[in-house]
XYZ file of C-alpha atoms in Angstrom:
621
model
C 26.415 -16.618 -25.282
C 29.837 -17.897 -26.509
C 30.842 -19.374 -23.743
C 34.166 -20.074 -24.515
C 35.008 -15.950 -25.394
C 33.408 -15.499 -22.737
C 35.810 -17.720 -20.197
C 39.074 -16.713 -22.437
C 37.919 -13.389 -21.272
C 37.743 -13.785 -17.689
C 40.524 -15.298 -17.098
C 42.401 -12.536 -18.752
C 40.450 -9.808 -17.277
C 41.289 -11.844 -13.392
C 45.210 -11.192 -14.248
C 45.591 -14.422 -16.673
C 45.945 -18.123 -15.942
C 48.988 -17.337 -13.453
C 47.302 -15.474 -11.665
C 44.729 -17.952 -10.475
C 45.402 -20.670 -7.592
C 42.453 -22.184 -7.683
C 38.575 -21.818 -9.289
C 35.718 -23.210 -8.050
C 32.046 -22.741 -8.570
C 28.630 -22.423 -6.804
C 25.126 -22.085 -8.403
C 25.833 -18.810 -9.345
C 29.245 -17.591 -9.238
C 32.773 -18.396 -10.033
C 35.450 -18.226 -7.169
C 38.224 -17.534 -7.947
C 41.433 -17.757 -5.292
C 43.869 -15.081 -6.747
C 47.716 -14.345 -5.580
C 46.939 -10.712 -6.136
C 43.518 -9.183 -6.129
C 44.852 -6.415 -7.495
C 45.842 -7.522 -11.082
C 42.191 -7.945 -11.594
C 40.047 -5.892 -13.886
C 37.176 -5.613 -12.083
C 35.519 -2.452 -13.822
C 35.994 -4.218 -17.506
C 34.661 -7.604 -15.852
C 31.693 -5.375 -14.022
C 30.901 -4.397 -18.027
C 30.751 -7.594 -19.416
C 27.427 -8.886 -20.736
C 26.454 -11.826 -18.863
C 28.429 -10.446 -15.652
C 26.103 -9.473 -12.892
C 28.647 -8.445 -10.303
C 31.929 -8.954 -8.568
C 32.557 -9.046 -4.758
C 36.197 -9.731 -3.888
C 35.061 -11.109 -0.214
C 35.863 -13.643 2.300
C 39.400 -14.341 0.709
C 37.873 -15.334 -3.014
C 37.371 -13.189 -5.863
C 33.894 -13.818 -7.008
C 32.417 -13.150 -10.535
C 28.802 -13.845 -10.420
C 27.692 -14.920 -13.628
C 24.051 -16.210 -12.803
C 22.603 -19.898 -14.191
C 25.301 -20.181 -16.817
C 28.331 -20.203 -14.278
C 28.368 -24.052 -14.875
C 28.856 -23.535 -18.695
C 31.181 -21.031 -18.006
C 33.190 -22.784 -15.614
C 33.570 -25.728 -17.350
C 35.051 -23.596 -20.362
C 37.366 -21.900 -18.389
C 38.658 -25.519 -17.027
C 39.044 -26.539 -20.640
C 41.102 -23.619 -21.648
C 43.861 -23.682 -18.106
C 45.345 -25.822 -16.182
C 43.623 -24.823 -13.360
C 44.534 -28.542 -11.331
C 47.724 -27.992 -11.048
C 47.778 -24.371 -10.324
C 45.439 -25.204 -7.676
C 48.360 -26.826 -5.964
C 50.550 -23.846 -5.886
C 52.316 -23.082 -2.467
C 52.403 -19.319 -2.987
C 52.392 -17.624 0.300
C 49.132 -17.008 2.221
C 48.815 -12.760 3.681
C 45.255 -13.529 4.063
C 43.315 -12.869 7.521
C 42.756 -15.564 9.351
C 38.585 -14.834 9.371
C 39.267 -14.644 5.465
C 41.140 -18.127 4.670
C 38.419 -19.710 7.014
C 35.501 -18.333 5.661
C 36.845 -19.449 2.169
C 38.091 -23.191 3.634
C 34.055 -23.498 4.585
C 32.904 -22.061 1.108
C 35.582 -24.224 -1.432
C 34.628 -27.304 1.245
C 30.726 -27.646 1.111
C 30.232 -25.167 -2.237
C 31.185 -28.937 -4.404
C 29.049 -31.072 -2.243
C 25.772 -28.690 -2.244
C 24.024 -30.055 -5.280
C 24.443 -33.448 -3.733
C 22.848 -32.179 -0.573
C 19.967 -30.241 -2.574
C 19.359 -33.469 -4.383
C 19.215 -35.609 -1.111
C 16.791 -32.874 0.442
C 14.444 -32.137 -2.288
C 13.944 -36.203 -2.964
C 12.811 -35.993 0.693
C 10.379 -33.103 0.250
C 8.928 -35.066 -2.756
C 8.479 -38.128 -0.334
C 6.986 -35.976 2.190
C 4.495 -34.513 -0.599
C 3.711 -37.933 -1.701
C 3.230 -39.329 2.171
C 1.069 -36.368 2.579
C -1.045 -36.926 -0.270
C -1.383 -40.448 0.497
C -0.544 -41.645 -3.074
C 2.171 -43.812 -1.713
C 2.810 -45.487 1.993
C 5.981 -45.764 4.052
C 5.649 -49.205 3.955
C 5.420 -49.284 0.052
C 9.242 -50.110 -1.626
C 8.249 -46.592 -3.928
C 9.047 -45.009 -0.544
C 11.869 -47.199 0.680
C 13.613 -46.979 -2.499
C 13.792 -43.086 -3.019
C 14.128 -42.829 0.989
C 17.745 -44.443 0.674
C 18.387 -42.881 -2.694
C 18.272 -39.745 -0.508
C 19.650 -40.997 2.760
C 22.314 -41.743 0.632
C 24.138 -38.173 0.751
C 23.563 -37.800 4.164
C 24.752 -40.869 5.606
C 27.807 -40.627 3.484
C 28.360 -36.702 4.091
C 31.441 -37.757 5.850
C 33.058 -39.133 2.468
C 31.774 -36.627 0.560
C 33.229 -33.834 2.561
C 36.412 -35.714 2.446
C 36.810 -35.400 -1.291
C 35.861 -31.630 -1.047
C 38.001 -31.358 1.617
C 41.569 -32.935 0.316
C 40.647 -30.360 -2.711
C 40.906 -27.825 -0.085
C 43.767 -28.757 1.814
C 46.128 -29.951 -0.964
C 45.857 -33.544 -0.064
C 45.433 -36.861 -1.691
C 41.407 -36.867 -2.488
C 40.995 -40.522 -2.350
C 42.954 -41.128 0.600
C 40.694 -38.588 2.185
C 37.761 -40.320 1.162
C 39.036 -43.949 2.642
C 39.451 -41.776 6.154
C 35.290 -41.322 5.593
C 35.174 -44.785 4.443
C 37.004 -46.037 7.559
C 34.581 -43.732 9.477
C 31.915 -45.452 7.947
C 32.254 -49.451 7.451
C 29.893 -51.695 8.960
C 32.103 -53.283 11.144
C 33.337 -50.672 12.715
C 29.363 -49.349 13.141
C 29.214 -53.007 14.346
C 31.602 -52.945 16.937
C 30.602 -49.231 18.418
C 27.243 -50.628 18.604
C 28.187 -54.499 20.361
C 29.857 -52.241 22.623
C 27.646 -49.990 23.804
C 25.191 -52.789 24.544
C 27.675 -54.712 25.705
C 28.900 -51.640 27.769
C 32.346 -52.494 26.774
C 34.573 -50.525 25.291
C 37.136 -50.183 22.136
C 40.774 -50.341 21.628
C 43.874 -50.323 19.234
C 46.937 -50.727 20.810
C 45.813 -49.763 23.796
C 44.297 -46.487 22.917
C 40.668 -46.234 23.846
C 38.168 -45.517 20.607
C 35.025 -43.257 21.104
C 32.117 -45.089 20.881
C 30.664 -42.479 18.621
C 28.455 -42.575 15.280
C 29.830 -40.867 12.022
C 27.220 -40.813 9.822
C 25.974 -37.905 8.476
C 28.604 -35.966 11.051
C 30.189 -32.680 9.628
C 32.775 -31.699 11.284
C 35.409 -34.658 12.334
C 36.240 -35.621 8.982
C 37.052 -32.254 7.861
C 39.494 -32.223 11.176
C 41.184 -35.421 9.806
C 41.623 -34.651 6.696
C 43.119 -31.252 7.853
C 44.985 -33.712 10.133
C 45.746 -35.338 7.369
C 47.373 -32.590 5.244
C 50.328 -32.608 7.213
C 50.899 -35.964 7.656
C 51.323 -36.722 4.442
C 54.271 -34.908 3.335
C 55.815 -36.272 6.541
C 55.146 -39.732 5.393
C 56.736 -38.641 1.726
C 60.013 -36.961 3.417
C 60.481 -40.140 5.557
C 59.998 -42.755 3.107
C 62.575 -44.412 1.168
C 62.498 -43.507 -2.257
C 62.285 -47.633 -3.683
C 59.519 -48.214 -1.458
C 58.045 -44.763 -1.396
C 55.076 -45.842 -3.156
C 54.049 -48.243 -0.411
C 55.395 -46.626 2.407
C 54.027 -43.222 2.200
C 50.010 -44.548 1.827
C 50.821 -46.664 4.602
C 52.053 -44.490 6.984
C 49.503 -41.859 5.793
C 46.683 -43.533 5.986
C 48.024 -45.662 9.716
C 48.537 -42.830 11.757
C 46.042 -40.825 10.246
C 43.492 -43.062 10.670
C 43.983 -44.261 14.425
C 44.667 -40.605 15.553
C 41.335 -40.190 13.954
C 39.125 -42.381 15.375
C 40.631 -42.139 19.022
C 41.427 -38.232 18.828
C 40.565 -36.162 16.302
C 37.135 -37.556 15.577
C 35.951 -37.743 18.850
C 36.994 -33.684 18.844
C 34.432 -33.153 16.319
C 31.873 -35.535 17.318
C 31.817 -33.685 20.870
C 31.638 -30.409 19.165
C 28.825 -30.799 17.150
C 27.007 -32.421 19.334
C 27.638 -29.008 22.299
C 26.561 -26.447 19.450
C 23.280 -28.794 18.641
C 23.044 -28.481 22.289
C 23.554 -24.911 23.111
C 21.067 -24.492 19.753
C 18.444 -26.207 21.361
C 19.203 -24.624 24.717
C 19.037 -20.829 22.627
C 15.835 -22.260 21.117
C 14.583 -22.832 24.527
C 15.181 -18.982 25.666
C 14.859 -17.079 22.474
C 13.818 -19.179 19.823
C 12.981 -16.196 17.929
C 16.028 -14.356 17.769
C 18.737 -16.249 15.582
C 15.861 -16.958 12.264
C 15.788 -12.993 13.064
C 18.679 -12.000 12.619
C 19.157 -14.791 9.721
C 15.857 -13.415 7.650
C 17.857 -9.946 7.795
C 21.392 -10.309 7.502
C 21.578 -12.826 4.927
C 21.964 -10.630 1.608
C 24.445 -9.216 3.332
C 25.955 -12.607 4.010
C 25.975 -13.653 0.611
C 27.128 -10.617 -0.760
C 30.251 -11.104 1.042
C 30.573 -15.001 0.405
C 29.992 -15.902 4.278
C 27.186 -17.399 4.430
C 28.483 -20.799 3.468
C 29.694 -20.550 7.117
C 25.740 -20.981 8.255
C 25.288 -23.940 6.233
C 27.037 -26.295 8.515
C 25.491 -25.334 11.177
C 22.245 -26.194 9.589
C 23.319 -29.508 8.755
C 24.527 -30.296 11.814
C 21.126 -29.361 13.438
C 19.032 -31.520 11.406
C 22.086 -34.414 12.038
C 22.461 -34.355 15.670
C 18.517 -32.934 16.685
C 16.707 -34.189 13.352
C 15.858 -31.053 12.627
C 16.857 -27.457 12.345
C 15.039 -24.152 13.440
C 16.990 -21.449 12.803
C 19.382 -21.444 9.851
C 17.366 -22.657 7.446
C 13.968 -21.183 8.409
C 15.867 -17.827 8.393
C 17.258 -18.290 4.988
C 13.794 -19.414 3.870
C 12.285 -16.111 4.706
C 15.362 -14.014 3.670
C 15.629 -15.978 -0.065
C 11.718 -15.274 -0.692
C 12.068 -11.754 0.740
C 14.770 -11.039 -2.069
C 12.441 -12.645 -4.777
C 9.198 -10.242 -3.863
C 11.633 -6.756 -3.367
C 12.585 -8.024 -6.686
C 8.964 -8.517 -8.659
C 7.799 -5.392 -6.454
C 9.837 -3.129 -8.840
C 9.329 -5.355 -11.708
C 6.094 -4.099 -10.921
C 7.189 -0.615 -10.191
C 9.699 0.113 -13.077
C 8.983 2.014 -16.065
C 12.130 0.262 -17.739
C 11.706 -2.218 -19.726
C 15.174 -3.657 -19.386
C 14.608 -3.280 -15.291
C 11.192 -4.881 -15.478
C 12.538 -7.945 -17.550
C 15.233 -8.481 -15.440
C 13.661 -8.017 -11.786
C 10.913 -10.409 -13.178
C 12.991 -13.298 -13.913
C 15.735 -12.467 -10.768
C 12.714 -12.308 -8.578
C 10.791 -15.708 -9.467
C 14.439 -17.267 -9.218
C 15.301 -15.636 -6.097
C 11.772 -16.860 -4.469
C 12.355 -20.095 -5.547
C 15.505 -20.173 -3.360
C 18.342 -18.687 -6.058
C 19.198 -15.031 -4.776
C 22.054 -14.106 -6.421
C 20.876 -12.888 -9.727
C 18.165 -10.518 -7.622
C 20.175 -9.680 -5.068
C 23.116 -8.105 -7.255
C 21.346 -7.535 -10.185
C 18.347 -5.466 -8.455
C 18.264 -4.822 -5.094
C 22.385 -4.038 -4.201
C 21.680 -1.970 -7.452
C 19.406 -0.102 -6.642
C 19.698 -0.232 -2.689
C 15.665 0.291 -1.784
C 14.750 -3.482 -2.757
C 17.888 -4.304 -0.935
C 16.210 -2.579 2.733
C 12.744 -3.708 1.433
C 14.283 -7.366 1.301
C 16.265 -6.847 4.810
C 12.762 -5.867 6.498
C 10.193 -8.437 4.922
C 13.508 -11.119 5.794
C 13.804 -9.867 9.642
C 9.359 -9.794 9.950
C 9.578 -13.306 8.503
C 12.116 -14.825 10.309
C 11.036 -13.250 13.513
C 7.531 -15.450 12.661
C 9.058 -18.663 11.827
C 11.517 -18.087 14.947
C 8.348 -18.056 17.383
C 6.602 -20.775 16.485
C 9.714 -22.798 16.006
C 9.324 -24.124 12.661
C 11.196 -27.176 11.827
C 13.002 -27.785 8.689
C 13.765 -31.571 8.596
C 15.499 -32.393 5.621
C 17.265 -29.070 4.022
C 18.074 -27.831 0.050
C 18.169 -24.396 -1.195
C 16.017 -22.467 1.011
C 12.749 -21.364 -1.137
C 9.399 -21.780 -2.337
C 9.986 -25.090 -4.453
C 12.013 -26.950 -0.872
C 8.768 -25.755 1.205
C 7.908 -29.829 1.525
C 11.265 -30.411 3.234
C 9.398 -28.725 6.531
C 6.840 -31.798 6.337
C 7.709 -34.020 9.354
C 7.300 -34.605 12.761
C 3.633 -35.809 14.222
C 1.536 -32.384 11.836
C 1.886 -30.951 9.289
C 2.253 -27.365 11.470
C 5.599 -27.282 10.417
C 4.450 -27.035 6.893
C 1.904 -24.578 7.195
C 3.626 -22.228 9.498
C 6.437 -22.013 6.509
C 3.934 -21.348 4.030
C 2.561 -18.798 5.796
C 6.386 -17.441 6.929
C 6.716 -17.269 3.227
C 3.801 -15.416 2.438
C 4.788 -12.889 5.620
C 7.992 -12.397 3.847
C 6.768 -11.810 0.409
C 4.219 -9.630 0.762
C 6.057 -7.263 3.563
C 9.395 -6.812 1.473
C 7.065 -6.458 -2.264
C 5.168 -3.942 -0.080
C 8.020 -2.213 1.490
C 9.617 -1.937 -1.998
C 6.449 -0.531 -3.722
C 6.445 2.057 -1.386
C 10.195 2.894 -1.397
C 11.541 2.202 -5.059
C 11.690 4.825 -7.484
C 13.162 4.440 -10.908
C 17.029 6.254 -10.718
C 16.724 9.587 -12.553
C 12.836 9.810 -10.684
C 14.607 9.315 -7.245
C 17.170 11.545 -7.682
C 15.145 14.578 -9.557
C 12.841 14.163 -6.681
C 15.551 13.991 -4.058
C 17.129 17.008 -5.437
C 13.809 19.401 -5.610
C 12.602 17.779 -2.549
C 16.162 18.973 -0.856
C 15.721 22.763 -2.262
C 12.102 23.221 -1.268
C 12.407 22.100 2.381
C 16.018 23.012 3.402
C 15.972 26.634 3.119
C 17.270 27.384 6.063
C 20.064 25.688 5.437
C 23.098 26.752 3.021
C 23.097 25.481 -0.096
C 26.024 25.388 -2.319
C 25.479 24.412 -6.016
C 28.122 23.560 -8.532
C 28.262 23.624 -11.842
C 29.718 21.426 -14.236
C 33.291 22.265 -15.358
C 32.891 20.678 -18.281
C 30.549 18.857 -21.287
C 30.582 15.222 -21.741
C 28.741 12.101 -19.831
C 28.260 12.773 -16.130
C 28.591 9.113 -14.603
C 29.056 8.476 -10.813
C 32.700 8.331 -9.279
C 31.860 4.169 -8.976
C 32.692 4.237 -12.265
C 36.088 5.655 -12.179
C 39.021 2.827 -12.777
C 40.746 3.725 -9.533
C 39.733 3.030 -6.403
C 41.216 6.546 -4.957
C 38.315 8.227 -6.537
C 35.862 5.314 -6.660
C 36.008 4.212 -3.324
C 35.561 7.786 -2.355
C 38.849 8.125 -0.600
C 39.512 11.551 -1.660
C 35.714 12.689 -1.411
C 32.355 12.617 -2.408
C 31.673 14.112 -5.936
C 31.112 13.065 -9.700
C 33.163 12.454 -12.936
C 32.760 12.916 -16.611
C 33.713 11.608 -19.377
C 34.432 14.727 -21.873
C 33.883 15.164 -25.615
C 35.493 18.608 -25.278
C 39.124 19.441 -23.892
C 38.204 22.374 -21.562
C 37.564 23.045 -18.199
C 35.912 25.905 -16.930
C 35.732 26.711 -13.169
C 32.241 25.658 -11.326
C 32.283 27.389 -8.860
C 33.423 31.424 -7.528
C 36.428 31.540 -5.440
C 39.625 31.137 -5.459
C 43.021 29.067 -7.481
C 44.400 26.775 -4.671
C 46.785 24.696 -6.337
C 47.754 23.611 -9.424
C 50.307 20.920 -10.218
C 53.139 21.082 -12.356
C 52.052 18.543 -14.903
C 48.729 20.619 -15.573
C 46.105 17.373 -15.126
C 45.075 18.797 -12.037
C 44.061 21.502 -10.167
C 42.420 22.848 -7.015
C 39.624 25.301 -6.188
C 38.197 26.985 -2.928
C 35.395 29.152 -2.928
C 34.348 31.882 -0.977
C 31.842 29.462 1.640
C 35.083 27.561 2.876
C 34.047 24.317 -0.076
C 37.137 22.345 -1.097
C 37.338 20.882 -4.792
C 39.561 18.929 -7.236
C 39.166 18.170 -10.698
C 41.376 15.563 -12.010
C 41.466 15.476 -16.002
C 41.954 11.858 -17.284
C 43.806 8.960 -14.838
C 47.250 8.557 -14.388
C 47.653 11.508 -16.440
C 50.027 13.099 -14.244
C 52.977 10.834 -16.737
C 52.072 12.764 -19.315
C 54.158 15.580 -17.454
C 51.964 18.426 -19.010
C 52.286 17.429 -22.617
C 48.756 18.324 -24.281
C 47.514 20.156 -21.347
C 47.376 24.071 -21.528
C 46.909 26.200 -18.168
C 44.895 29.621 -17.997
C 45.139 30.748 -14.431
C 47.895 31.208 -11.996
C 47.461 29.471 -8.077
C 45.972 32.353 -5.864
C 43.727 33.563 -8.920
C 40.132 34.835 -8.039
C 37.833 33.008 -10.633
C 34.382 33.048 -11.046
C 32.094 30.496 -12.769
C 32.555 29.787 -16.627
C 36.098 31.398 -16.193
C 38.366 28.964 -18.540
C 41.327 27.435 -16.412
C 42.483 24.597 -18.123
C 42.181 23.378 -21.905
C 43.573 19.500 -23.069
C 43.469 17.848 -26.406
C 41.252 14.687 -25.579
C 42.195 12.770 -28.805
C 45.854 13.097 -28.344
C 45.628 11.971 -24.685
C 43.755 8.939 -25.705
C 46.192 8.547 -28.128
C 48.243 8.119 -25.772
C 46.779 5.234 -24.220
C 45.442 7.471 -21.281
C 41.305 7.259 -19.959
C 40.113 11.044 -19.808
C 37.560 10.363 -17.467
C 37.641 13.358 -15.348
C 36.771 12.836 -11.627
C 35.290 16.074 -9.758
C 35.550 15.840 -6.070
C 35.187 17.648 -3.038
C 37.722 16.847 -0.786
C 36.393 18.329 2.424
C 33.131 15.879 1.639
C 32.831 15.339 5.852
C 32.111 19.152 6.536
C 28.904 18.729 5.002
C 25.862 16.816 5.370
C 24.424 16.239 2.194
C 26.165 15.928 -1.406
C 23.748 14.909 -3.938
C 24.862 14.795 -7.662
C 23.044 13.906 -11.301
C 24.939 11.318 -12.781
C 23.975 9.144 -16.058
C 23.295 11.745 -18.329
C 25.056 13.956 -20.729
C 25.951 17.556 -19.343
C 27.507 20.938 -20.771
C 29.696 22.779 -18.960
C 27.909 25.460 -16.963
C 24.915 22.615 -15.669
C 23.678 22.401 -12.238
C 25.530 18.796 -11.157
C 25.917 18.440 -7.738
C 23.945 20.390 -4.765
C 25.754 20.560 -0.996
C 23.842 21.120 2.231
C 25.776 22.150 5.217
């Protein structure tokens, strides 16, 4: 891949350079923070090579590119000036559950690698304890244990630098607030005081005698404190001493408020949800991993499940260990990975088996992304297959309580980071959670996953044998070109199915003939449109080419008159395609029933080439 095109391409195709406030990126995606959604191109972007999906979720625009996002990101970084447009004050209209779902994901997205690092180092000690090839008395095992303790205990600093990113503030400051948070004497003097059972004090003001390290949450709180401190400190100063003066005043008030308010907040907060975890764990231990094993494609298909992840952390930092965020994710990540190689299995594509194999051994290894939008949203049946094998595995690793001690991306290859404790139960009973979750969503999916034009051919006679009873409408197609669903239509009228259910086509011959027998409702004065009713009550409208309607009936020519009885293959319309395109105008022609609710079932053929007069779409009352 070039990656450079490719970046020069995406940034144009996201509404250009201006367009973007900020860009960050996660193992698999780019996320983008745009001032207007709607400049993007997301079709054209959707039809890149290389581009497995967008979701425009949880306030960020997200391209998901797969393992090359890091190449591509770092191209796009090269070609912008994407640091200072990430300090742009443009005006928030976000939701509120929006701009804090994306202040979680653009805080802890940077830091993750750090945190996979730090966890999978632990899951090689634990393999290596296990094995007895080393001893926790052996400096082997003290050395990597504080190369990996590293990122945890200093979690506080490195959410600080994330977090200033975030909030618009000064990063290093930030990070001397997790410093402060941090320094041995202050962990000196909390700890002389509590065995001294004294307490602490500047001017006056009592300090908690809490412990930072490895803490989540109050350092975010300060450094959101933080953010508007700061710009007090610069309107206040005096501009010859302003570059003194505003650190100082900064970093002063800041940093007391911190450690006597703001960080005892946090501390007290994470320690009541470790608390009312443990107490849930108590009562139903089984439920949360659940609900966790199922729901989390959907999570990360929406960008929110970066708000889990703290909670995970926090569980392993204030109960040394965590039982339901991770576990769940475990089984969920692996469930992905064998829906996946289920119709890698299945497929009679060659392009579909490549693809699900490689998504699939990536997914189980604890990388969903690239399965989960590049098989199993696709095609929807791995996606259920994945939901069920996720829920039956989480629901086993939720009874037994299976402890996950030291984190990293839920999956096959972090299955050593649930070595701890006094057994090795842990261990096993995620093994065989895994195996629960693999085998029920690969068996799910072999028995629901059809190849596309199978499914549908099947759906279709399946519908006419059984439902006779029942009145079937059929209609034909008004005209011959590529039939292609209404998803693919460049406005999200028609492919959001706002107007109705129906189909489109993209025509290699300028006339429309009418699919159906009944009657000429309406047909508008530019000629690019016009509406039918037949005789069973069915409401249609086919729409020749997008925002046609400025051509104002220029190289459109009508044949029938509103109130005409037609019957099928009657011509009503003709249009020269090449001139429209000339034109600069798409012809993709969307057909659509706009009464879609009065019926039950609307099935259509898309993805193939049709001629006008084809059975395309079959309705069931």
């Amino acid at each position: 891949m070039n990656y450079k095109k490719f970046a020069e391409d995406i940034v144009t195709l996201v509404g250009g350079e201006n367009n973007i406030t900020s860009l960050t990126h996660c193992a698999t995606r780019l996320r983008f923070n745009l001032k207007d959604n709607n400049k993007a191109n997301t079709e054209e972007i959707k039809k890149r090579k290389g581009v497995m999906g967008v979701a425009a979720k949880g306030g960020q625009y997200q391209v998901i590119i797969g393992s090359d996002v890091a190449n591509v990101y770092k191209e796009i970084m090269a070609i912008t000036n994407l640091e200072d447009s990430s300090k742009s004050n443009e005006k928030d209209d976000r939701k509120p559950l929006a701009k804090v779902i994306d202040t979680v994901s653009g805080i802890f997205t940077p830091i993750l690698p750090a945190i996979t690092a730090a966890g999978m180092l632990k899951a090689v000690l634990s393999v290596l304890i296990a094995f007895n090839l080393i001893t926790k008395e052996s400096q082997t095992y003290q050395v990597i244990n504080f190369m990996a303790d590293a990122a945890f205990y200093f979690l506080p600093i490195l959410l600080a630098s994330s977090a200033a990113k975030k909030f618009k503030t000064n990063q290093y400051m930030a990070m001397m607030l997790g410093g402060i948070l941090l320094h041995p004497s202050f962990v000196s003097m909390v700890d002389a005081a509590k065995e001294a059972g004294t307490s602490l004090k500047v001017f006056g003001l009592p300090i908690s005698l809490a412990s930072y390290s490895s803490s989540v949450l109050p350092i975010i709180l300060i450094v959101w404190f933080m953010s508007y401190i700061e710009p007090i400190a610069d309107k206040i100063s005096p501009k010859a001493i302003k570059f003194f003066s505003k650190p100082l005043i900064t970093a002063l008030i800041t940093g007391i408020i911190g450690l006597v308010v703001i960080g005892p907040i946090g501390y007290l907060i994470s320690d009541k949800v470790g608390s009312a975890i443990k107490a849930l764990e108590a009562v139903a231990g089984w439920l949360v991993p659940t609900l966790v094993g199922a729901l989390t494609p959907l999570l990360v298909a929406t960008g929110t499940h970066y708000g889990l992840v703290p909670i995970g952390i926090n569980n392993r930092m204030t109960l040394g260990y965590d039982t339901i965020i991770y576990p769940g994710m475990l089984a969920s990540n692996v469930a992905q990975g064998g829906a996946a190689l289920a119709v890698a299995l299945k497929s009679k594509k060659t392009e579909i088996k490549q693809l699900a194999s490689s998504a699939g051994i990536t997914a189980v290894c604890g990388i969903t992304e690239p399965a989960l939008y590049g098989i199993n949203i696709r095609f929807r049946k791995p996606l259920y297959s994945a939901i069920i094998g996720g829920a039956v595995g989480g629901l086993f690793l939720g009874i037994f309580g299976v402890r996950n001690y030291t984190g990293g991306s839920p999956g096959l290859l972090t299955l050593p980071s649930y070595i701890g404790g006094n057994s090795m139960s842990d261990f096993i009973y995620a093994i065989i959670g895994a195996t629960i979750s693999i085998v029920v969503s690969f068996v799910a999916c072999l028995v629901l996953y059809k190849d596309e034009e199978e499914a549908v051919e099947e759906n279709l006679n399946s519908q006419e044998k059984t439902i006779k009873s029942v009145n079937m409408t059929t209609i034909k197609a008004p005209l011959t070109g590529a039939a292609v669903s209404l998803k693919n239509v460049n406005d999200p009228v028609f492919s959001d199915e706002i107007m109705g259910k129906g189909i489109a086509i993209i025509p290699t011959e300028g006339k429309v003939f009418s699919p159906i027998n009944g009657t000429v409702e309406k047909i508008y004065d530019t000629k690019h449109a016009i509406a039918l009713k037949d005789d069973n009550g069915l409401e249609m409208m086919i729409h020749i080419g997008l925002d046609t309607v400025k051509l104002e009936g220029k190289h459109f020519n009508v044949h029938v008159n509103k109130g005409d009885k037609v019957t099928v293959g009657k011509l009503l319309v003709d249009f020269d395609v090449k001139k429209i395109k000339e034109e600069g105008y798409d012809t993709i022609t969307p057909i659509v029933i706009t009464n879609s609710r009065e019926f039950s079932e609307i099935l259509a053929i898309d993805d193939k080439t049709v001629k006008y007069g084809e059975d395309i779409i079959k309705i069931i009352k």
